[in-house]
Short mmCIF file of C-alpha atoms in Angstrom, two decimals:
data_model
loop_
_atom_site.label_atom_id
_atom_site.label_comp_id
_atom_site.label_asym_id
_atom_site.label_seq_id
_atom_site.Cartn_x
_atom_site.Cartn_y
_atom_site.Cartn_z
CA UNK A 1 14.29 -44.29 -98.64
CA UNK A 2 12.29 -43.59 -95.25
CA UNK A 3 13.19 -47.21 -93.63
CA UNK A 4 16.90 -46.45 -93.27
CA UNK A 5 17.72 -43.70 -90.66
CA UNK A 6 20.46 -42.44 -88.61
CA UNK A 7 20.32 -40.35 -85.26
CA UNK A 8 23.70 -38.92 -85.31
CA UNK A 9 25.82 -36.81 -83.14
CA UNK A 10 28.65 -34.37 -83.24
CA UNK A 11 31.17 -37.29 -82.83
CA UNK A 12 30.69 -38.76 -86.22
CA UNK A 13 29.16 -35.36 -88.01
CA UNK A 14 31.93 -33.00 -86.64
CA UNK A 15 34.52 -34.51 -85.03
CA UNK A 16 35.82 -37.19 -87.13
CA UNK A 17 35.93 -35.46 -90.33
CA UNK A 18 37.75 -32.75 -88.54
CA UNK A 19 40.12 -35.42 -86.89
CA UNK A 20 40.71 -37.43 -90.29
CA UNK A 21 42.83 -36.29 -93.37
CA UNK A 22 41.08 -38.55 -95.16
CA UNK A 23 37.23 -39.22 -93.79
CA UNK A 24 35.65 -42.62 -94.35
CA UNK A 25 32.26 -40.71 -95.22
CA UNK A 26 31.23 -37.27 -96.33
CA UNK A 27 28.75 -35.61 -93.76
CA UNK A 28 27.13 -33.73 -95.88
CA UNK A 29 26.97 -35.48 -99.38
CA UNK A 30 26.74 -39.11 -97.84
CA UNK A 31 23.69 -38.12 -95.74
CA UNK A 32 20.59 -36.35 -96.17
CA UNK A 33 19.40 -33.97 -92.94
CA UNK A 34 15.81 -34.44 -91.88
CA UNK A 35 15.64 -32.68 -88.22
CA UNK A 36 17.74 -31.03 -85.60
CA UNK A 37 16.86 -32.96 -82.56
CA UNK A 38 18.41 -31.38 -79.71
CA UNK A 39 21.73 -30.50 -77.48
CA UNK A 40 23.29 -32.72 -74.44
CA UNK A 41 23.97 -31.31 -71.23
CA UNK A 42 27.70 -31.14 -70.31
CA UNK A 43 29.16 -30.03 -66.80
CA UNK A 44 32.80 -29.55 -66.17
CA UNK A 45 33.42 -31.25 -62.93
CA UNK A 46 36.06 -31.63 -60.70
CA UNK A 47 37.31 -34.12 -57.58
CA UNK A 48 36.95 -32.32 -54.19
CA UNK A 49 40.67 -32.65 -53.36
CA UNK A 50 41.28 -30.04 -56.09
CA UNK A 51 41.04 -26.70 -54.07
CA UNK A 52 38.64 -24.79 -56.18
CA UNK A 53 35.00 -23.61 -56.24
CA UNK A 54 35.07 -21.79 -59.31
CA UNK A 55 36.26 -22.32 -63.08
CA UNK A 56 38.81 -19.29 -62.33
CA UNK A 57 40.03 -20.96 -58.98
CA UNK A 58 40.78 -24.03 -61.01
CA UNK A 59 42.69 -22.68 -63.93
CA UNK A 60 44.62 -20.41 -61.01
CA UNK A 61 45.56 -23.85 -59.49
CA UNK A 62 46.18 -25.53 -62.78
CA UNK A 63 48.45 -22.88 -63.81
CA UNK A 64 50.39 -23.19 -60.43
CA UNK A 65 50.38 -26.91 -60.75
CA UNK A 66 51.06 -27.76 -64.22
CA UNK A 67 51.12 -31.39 -65.47
CA UNK A 68 49.63 -32.73 -61.90
CA UNK A 69 46.28 -32.73 -62.66
CA UNK A 70 44.81 -35.52 -64.39
CA UNK A 71 41.92 -35.37 -66.58
CA UNK A 72 39.17 -38.05 -67.99
CA UNK A 73 37.65 -38.38 -71.28
CA UNK A 74 34.88 -41.02 -72.15
CA UNK A 75 33.62 -39.78 -75.56
CA UNK A 76 34.46 -37.20 -78.36
CA UNK A 77 33.13 -34.29 -76.81
CA UNK A 78 34.96 -34.84 -73.67
CA UNK A 79 38.15 -35.10 -75.82
CA UNK A 80 37.72 -32.11 -77.90
CA UNK A 81 36.50 -30.05 -74.90
CA UNK A 82 39.21 -30.52 -72.80
CA UNK A 83 41.74 -30.03 -75.41
CA UNK A 84 40.13 -26.87 -76.28
CA UNK A 85 39.65 -25.83 -72.57
CA UNK A 86 43.24 -26.46 -71.53
CA UNK A 87 44.52 -24.52 -74.79
CA UNK A 88 42.16 -21.48 -74.09
CA UNK A 89 43.07 -21.57 -70.23
CA UNK A 90 47.01 -21.74 -71.13
CA UNK A 91 47.19 -25.28 -68.76
CA UNK A 92 48.70 -28.25 -68.83
CA UNK A 93 46.86 -31.40 -67.54
CA UNK A 94 47.87 -35.15 -67.87
CA UNK A 95 45.13 -37.24 -70.36
CA UNK A 96 43.70 -40.26 -69.16
CA UNK A 97 41.38 -41.44 -71.96
CA UNK A 98 38.66 -44.33 -71.12
CA UNK A 99 36.50 -46.31 -73.42
CA UNK A 100 33.43 -44.46 -72.02
CA UNK A 101 32.09 -42.19 -69.19
CA UNK A 102 31.02 -44.67 -66.79
CA UNK A 103 34.61 -46.11 -66.13
CA UNK A 104 36.23 -42.50 -66.09
CA UNK A 105 33.51 -41.56 -63.52
CA UNK A 106 34.44 -44.54 -61.21
CA UNK A 107 37.91 -43.29 -61.45
CA UNK A 108 36.96 -39.62 -61.24
CA UNK A 109 35.06 -39.96 -57.89
CA UNK A 110 37.66 -42.14 -56.60
CA UNK A 111 40.31 -39.26 -57.16
CA UNK A 112 42.33 -41.32 -59.47
CA UNK A 113 41.91 -38.17 -61.70
CA UNK A 114 40.64 -34.79 -60.99
CA UNK A 115 38.55 -33.21 -63.53
CA UNK A 116 36.18 -34.00 -66.71
CA UNK A 117 33.76 -32.79 -68.99
CA UNK A 118 31.27 -35.32 -68.41
CA UNK A 119 27.58 -35.35 -69.50
CA UNK A 120 24.47 -34.89 -67.16
CA UNK A 121 23.61 -38.54 -66.78
CA UNK A 122 27.01 -39.74 -65.41
CA UNK A 123 27.93 -36.47 -63.36
CA UNK A 124 24.72 -34.90 -62.00
CA UNK A 125 24.02 -38.00 -59.27
CA UNK A 126 27.45 -37.44 -58.08
CA UNK A 127 27.44 -33.82 -58.08
CA UNK A 128 24.19 -34.02 -55.81
CA UNK A 129 25.81 -36.60 -53.76
CA UNK A 130 28.99 -34.19 -53.10
CA UNK A 131 31.30 -36.79 -54.38
CA UNK A 132 31.99 -34.12 -57.24
CA UNK A 133 32.10 -30.69 -57.87
CA UNK A 134 30.25 -28.86 -60.67
CA UNK A 135 32.38 -25.46 -62.20
CA UNK A 136 30.30 -24.66 -65.11
CA UNK A 137 27.93 -26.12 -67.49
CA UNK A 138 28.64 -25.95 -71.18
CA UNK A 139 25.40 -25.03 -72.38
CA UNK A 140 24.39 -21.22 -73.45
CA UNK A 141 22.00 -21.26 -70.42
CA UNK A 142 21.94 -22.64 -67.15
CA UNK A 143 20.78 -26.19 -66.59
CA UNK A 144 17.44 -26.78 -64.54
CA UNK A 145 18.88 -29.41 -63.25
CA UNK A 146 21.71 -27.52 -61.34
CA UNK A 147 20.43 -23.97 -61.67
CA UNK A 148 23.37 -22.65 -59.28
CA UNK A 149 25.98 -23.89 -61.56
CA UNK A 150 26.73 -20.86 -64.05
CA UNK A 151 27.52 -21.34 -67.79
CA UNK A 152 31.05 -21.44 -68.90
CA UNK A 153 30.67 -18.22 -70.63
CA UNK A 154 29.40 -16.39 -67.50
CA UNK A 155 32.58 -17.74 -66.06
CA UNK A 156 35.14 -15.98 -68.13
CA UNK A 157 35.27 -18.25 -70.96
CA UNK A 158 32.65 -17.03 -73.62
CA UNK A 159 34.94 -18.12 -76.39
CA UNK A 160 34.26 -21.96 -75.52
CA UNK A 161 32.10 -22.93 -78.45
CA UNK A 162 31.88 -26.92 -78.21
CA UNK A 163 28.28 -28.06 -78.90
CA UNK A 164 27.46 -31.76 -78.32
CA UNK A 165 24.34 -32.50 -80.74
CA UNK A 166 22.38 -34.97 -82.35
CA UNK A 167 20.41 -34.78 -85.41
CA UNK A 168 18.19 -37.07 -87.55
CA UNK A 169 19.64 -38.15 -90.94
CA UNK A 170 18.69 -40.46 -94.17
CA UNK A 171 20.76 -41.80 -96.98
CA UNK A 172 22.18 -39.65 -99.41
CA UNK A 173 19.64 -38.41 -102.09
CA UNK A 174 16.47 -39.21 -100.32
CA UNK A 175 13.27 -38.42 -102.05
CA UNK A 176 11.90 -34.86 -100.99
CA UNK A 177 8.48 -35.97 -99.98
CA UNK A 178 9.81 -38.53 -97.45
CA UNK A 179 12.22 -36.12 -95.97
CA UNK A 180 8.98 -33.80 -95.45
CA UNK A 181 6.85 -36.15 -94.04
CA UNK A 182 9.53 -37.21 -91.40
CA UNK A 183 10.56 -33.81 -90.56
CA UNK A 184 6.76 -33.35 -89.73
CA UNK A 185 6.26 -36.23 -87.75
CA UNK A 186 9.34 -36.09 -85.90
CA UNK A 187 8.53 -32.18 -85.20
CA UNK A 188 4.99 -33.45 -83.97
CA UNK A 189 6.73 -36.02 -81.52
CA UNK A 190 8.94 -33.22 -80.14
CA UNK A 191 6.12 -30.90 -79.66
CA UNK A 192 4.15 -33.54 -77.60
CA UNK A 193 4.17 -32.53 -73.78
CA UNK A 194 5.22 -36.05 -72.41
CA UNK A 195 8.71 -35.98 -75.01
CA UNK A 196 9.22 -32.94 -73.91
CA UNK A 197 9.15 -34.04 -70.15
CA UNK A 198 10.97 -37.01 -70.48
CA UNK A 199 13.82 -35.20 -72.18
CA UNK A 200 13.78 -32.19 -69.80
CA UNK A 201 14.51 -34.79 -66.95
CA UNK A 202 17.25 -36.19 -68.91
CA UNK A 203 18.65 -32.39 -69.36
CA UNK A 204 18.48 -33.06 -73.23
CA UNK A 205 17.72 -29.83 -74.97
CA UNK A 206 15.17 -30.33 -77.88
CA UNK A 207 15.85 -27.98 -80.89
CA UNK A 208 13.86 -29.17 -83.77
CA UNK A 209 14.68 -27.72 -87.24
CA UNK A 210 13.76 -27.60 -91.15
CA UNK A 211 15.99 -30.05 -93.11
CA UNK A 212 17.72 -27.01 -94.86
CA UNK A 213 18.43 -25.76 -91.29
CA UNK A 214 20.24 -28.94 -89.88
CA UNK A 215 22.44 -29.36 -93.48
CA UNK A 216 23.39 -25.70 -92.58
CA UNK A 217 24.58 -26.64 -88.72
CA UNK A 218 26.35 -29.36 -89.97
CA UNK A 219 28.37 -27.53 -92.29
CA UNK A 220 28.75 -24.85 -89.62
CA UNK A 221 29.96 -27.80 -87.16
CA UNK A 222 32.25 -29.22 -89.12
CA UNK A 223 34.30 -26.11 -89.78
CA UNK A 224 33.82 -25.02 -86.16
CA UNK A 225 35.13 -28.29 -84.73
CA UNK A 226 38.06 -27.85 -87.32
CA UNK A 227 38.88 -24.44 -85.78
CA UNK A 228 38.49 -25.75 -82.23
CA UNK A 229 41.01 -28.35 -82.86
CA UNK A 230 43.79 -26.35 -84.63
CA UNK A 231 43.32 -23.77 -81.87
CA UNK A 232 43.87 -26.80 -79.29
CA UNK A 233 46.88 -27.88 -81.38
CA UNK A 234 45.42 -31.33 -82.47
CA UNK A 235 46.34 -32.23 -86.04
CA UNK A 236 44.41 -34.39 -88.19
CA UNK A 237 45.61 -37.88 -88.49
#
């Protein structure tokens, strides 16, 4: 209707439908796509007690020490990414779930857990202080925040395909003229230099799109998450 909008992420729109046998909603039929918004930056980090400075070294260490590494998760991206990574790398780690990243980060810095897929907002300060080691970023390009940290593809795992994204949606059957107006306004806002500067500081990569492109992307991501979770051995509940 133009007044009820949802800024949704991959958690409710991609992961939940893939994790539930009977999802509580349909990301395609129950919402109207308005515009893609952007991508969150995630880093793969380890505690300095792990004798590995690269992703390859970490995988080798994990293979030599099955079940001895504890990994933390504080959100859906972390859960899906860690499961997929472990399956693709052929390693066994112990999952320690947390209600949120801040709690997980405390234990990671303290060494009670040793590995995590973490967002830039919680991990970068700890990396810069030398409390954590950044192995890779999950973005397709290196982050300007830590340009020396390679991408996960550069580090030898190009098959890793978990995307942490955000998009703007309205209720189902939203009037076309309202969708087009909102798409223009949000596109104009994302084109502003001050908005781009603020988003860059937060390592959030803007990616405005047409409503149609976001709709297609939602379908692509639902299928991608299903395939990723199946590959990781995670079955819908």
